[in-house]
JSON list of C-alpha atoms in Angstrom, two decimals:
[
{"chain": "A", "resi": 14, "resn": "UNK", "atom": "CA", "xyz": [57.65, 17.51, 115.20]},
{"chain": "A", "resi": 15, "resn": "UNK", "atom": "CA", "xyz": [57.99, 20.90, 115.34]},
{"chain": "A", "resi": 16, "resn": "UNK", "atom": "CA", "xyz": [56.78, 21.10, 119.23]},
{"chain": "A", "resi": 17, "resn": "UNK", "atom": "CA", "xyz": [59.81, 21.40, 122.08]},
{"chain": "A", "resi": 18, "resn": "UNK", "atom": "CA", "xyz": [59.08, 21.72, 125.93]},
{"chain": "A", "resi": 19, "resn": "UNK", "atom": "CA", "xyz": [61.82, 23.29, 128.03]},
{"chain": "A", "resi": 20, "resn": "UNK", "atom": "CA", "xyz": [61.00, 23.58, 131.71]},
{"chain": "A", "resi": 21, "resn": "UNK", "atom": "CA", "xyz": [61.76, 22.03, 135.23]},
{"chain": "A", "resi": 22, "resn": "UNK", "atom": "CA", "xyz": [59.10, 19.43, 136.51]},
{"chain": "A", "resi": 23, "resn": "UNK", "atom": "CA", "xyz": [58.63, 19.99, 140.30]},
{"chain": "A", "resi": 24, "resn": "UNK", "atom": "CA", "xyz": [57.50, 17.02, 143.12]},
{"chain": "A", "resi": 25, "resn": "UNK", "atom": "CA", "xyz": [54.16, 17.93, 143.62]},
{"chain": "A", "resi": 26, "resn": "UNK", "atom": "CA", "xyz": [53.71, 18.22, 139.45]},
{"chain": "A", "resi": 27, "resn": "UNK", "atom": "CA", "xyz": [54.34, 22.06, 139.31]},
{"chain": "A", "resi": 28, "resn": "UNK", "atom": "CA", "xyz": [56.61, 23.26, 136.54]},
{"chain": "A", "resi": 29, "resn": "UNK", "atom": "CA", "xyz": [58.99, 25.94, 137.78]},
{"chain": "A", "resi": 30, "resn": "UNK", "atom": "CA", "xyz": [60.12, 28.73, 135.70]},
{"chain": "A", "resi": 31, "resn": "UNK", "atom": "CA", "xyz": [63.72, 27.88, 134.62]},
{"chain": "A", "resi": 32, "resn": "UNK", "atom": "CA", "xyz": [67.06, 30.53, 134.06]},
{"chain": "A", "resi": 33, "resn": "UNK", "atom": "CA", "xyz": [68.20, 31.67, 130.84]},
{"chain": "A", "resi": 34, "resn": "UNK", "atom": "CA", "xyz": [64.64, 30.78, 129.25]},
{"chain": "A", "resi": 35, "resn": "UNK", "atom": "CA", "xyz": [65.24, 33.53, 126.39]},
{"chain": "A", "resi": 36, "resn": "UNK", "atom": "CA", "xyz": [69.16, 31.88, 125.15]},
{"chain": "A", "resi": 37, "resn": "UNK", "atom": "CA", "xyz": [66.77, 28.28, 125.45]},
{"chain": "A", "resi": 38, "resn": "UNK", "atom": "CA", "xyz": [64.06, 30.09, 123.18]},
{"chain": "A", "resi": 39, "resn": "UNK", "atom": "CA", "xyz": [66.47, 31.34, 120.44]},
{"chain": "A", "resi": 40, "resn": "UNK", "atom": "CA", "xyz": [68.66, 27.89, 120.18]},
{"chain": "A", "resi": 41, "resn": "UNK", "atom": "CA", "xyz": [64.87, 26.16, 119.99]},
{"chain": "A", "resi": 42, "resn": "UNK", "atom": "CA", "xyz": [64.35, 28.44, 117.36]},
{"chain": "A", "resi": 43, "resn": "UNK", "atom": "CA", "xyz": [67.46, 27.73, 115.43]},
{"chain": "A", "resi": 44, "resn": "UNK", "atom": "CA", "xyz": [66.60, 24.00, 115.77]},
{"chain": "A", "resi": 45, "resn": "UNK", "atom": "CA", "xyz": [63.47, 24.93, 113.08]},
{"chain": "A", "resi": 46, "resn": "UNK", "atom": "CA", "xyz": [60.86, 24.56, 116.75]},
{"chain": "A", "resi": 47, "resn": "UNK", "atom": "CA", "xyz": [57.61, 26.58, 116.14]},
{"chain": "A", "resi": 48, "resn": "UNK", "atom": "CA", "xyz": [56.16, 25.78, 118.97]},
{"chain": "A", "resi": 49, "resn": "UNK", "atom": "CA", "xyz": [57.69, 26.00, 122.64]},
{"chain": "A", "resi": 50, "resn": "UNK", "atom": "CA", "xyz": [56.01, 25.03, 125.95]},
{"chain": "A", "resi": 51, "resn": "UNK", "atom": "CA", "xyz": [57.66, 26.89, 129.06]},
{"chain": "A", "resi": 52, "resn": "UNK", "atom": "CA", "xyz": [56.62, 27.76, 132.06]},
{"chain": "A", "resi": 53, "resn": "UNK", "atom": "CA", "xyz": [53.91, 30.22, 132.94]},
{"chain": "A", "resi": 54, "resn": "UNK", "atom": "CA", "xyz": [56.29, 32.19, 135.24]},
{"chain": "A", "resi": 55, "resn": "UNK", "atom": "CA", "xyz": [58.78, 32.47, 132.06]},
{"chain": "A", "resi": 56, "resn": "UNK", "atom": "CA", "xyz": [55.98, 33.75, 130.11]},
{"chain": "A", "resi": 57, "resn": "UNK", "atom": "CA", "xyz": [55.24, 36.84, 131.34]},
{"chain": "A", "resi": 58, "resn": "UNK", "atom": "CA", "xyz": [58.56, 38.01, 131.28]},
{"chain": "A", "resi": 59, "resn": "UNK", "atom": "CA", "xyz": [59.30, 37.82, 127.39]},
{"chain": "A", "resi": 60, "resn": "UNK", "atom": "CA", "xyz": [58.83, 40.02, 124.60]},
{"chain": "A", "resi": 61, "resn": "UNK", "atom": "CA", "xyz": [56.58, 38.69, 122.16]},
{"chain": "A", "resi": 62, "resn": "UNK", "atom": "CA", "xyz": [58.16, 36.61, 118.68]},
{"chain": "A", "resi": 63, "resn": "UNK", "atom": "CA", "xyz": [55.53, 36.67, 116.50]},
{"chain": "A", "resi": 64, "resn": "UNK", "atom": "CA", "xyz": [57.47, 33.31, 114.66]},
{"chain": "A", "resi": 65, "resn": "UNK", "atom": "CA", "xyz": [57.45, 31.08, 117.56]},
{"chain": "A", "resi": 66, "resn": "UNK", "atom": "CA", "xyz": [54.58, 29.76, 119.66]},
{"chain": "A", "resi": 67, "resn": "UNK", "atom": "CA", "xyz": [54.76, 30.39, 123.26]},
{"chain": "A", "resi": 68, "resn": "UNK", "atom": "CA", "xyz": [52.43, 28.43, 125.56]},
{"chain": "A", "resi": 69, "resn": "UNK", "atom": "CA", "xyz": [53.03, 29.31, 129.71]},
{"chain": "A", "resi": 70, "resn": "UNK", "atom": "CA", "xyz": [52.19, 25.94, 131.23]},
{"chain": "A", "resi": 71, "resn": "UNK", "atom": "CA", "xyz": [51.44, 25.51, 135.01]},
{"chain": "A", "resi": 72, "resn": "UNK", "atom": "CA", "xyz": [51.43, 21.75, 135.82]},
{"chain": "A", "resi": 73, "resn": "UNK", "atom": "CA", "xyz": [52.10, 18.38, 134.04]},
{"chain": "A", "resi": 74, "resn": "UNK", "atom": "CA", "xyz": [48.78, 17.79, 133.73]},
{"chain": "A", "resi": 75, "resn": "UNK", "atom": "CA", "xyz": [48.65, 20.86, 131.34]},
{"chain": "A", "resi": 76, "resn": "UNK", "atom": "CA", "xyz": [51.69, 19.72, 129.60]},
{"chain": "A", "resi": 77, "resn": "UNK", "atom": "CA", "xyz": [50.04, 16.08, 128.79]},
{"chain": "A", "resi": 78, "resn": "UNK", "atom": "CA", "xyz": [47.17, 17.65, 127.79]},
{"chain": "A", "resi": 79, "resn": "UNK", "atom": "CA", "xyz": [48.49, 19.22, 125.64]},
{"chain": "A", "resi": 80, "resn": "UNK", "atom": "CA", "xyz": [50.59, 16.98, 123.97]},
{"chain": "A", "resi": 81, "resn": "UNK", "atom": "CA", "xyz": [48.63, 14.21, 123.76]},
{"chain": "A", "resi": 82, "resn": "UNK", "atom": "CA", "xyz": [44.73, 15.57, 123.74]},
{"chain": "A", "resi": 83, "resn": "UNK", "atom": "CA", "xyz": [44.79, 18.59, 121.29]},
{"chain": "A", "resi": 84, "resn": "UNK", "atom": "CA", "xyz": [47.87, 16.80, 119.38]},
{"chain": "A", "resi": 85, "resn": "UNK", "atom": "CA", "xyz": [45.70, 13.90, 118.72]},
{"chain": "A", "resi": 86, "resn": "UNK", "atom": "CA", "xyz": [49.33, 12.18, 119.72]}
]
């Protein structure tokens, strides 16, 4: 698949922005990824790669959706 999901999953289902998100985002893109889930907090602090597709999530709920319900996985 060409989908990757980098983030940190908190206890109450939250997913925290993680460090070093950009260095993450370029070996992701190496790796042939074209689309990269992070979190939302992570989002709004990159510049914009018009060859990779960057979706800020908020919760795992988001995350499984998603994955699995637009995926069709």
């Amino acid at each position: 698949s060409d989908l990757a999901v980098c983030g940190e999953i908190g206890l109450a289902g939250e997913i925290r922005a993680i460090n070093q998100i950009e260095k993450r985002i370029k070996e992701l893109k190496k790796m042939g990824f074209k689309e990269i889930l992070i979190p939302a907090g992570n989002l709004k602090k990159l510049d914009f790669d018009p060859e990779i597709n960057l979706k800020g999530v908020k919760d795992i709920k988001e995350v499984i959706d998603l994955l699995f319900l637009e995926r069709g996985v």
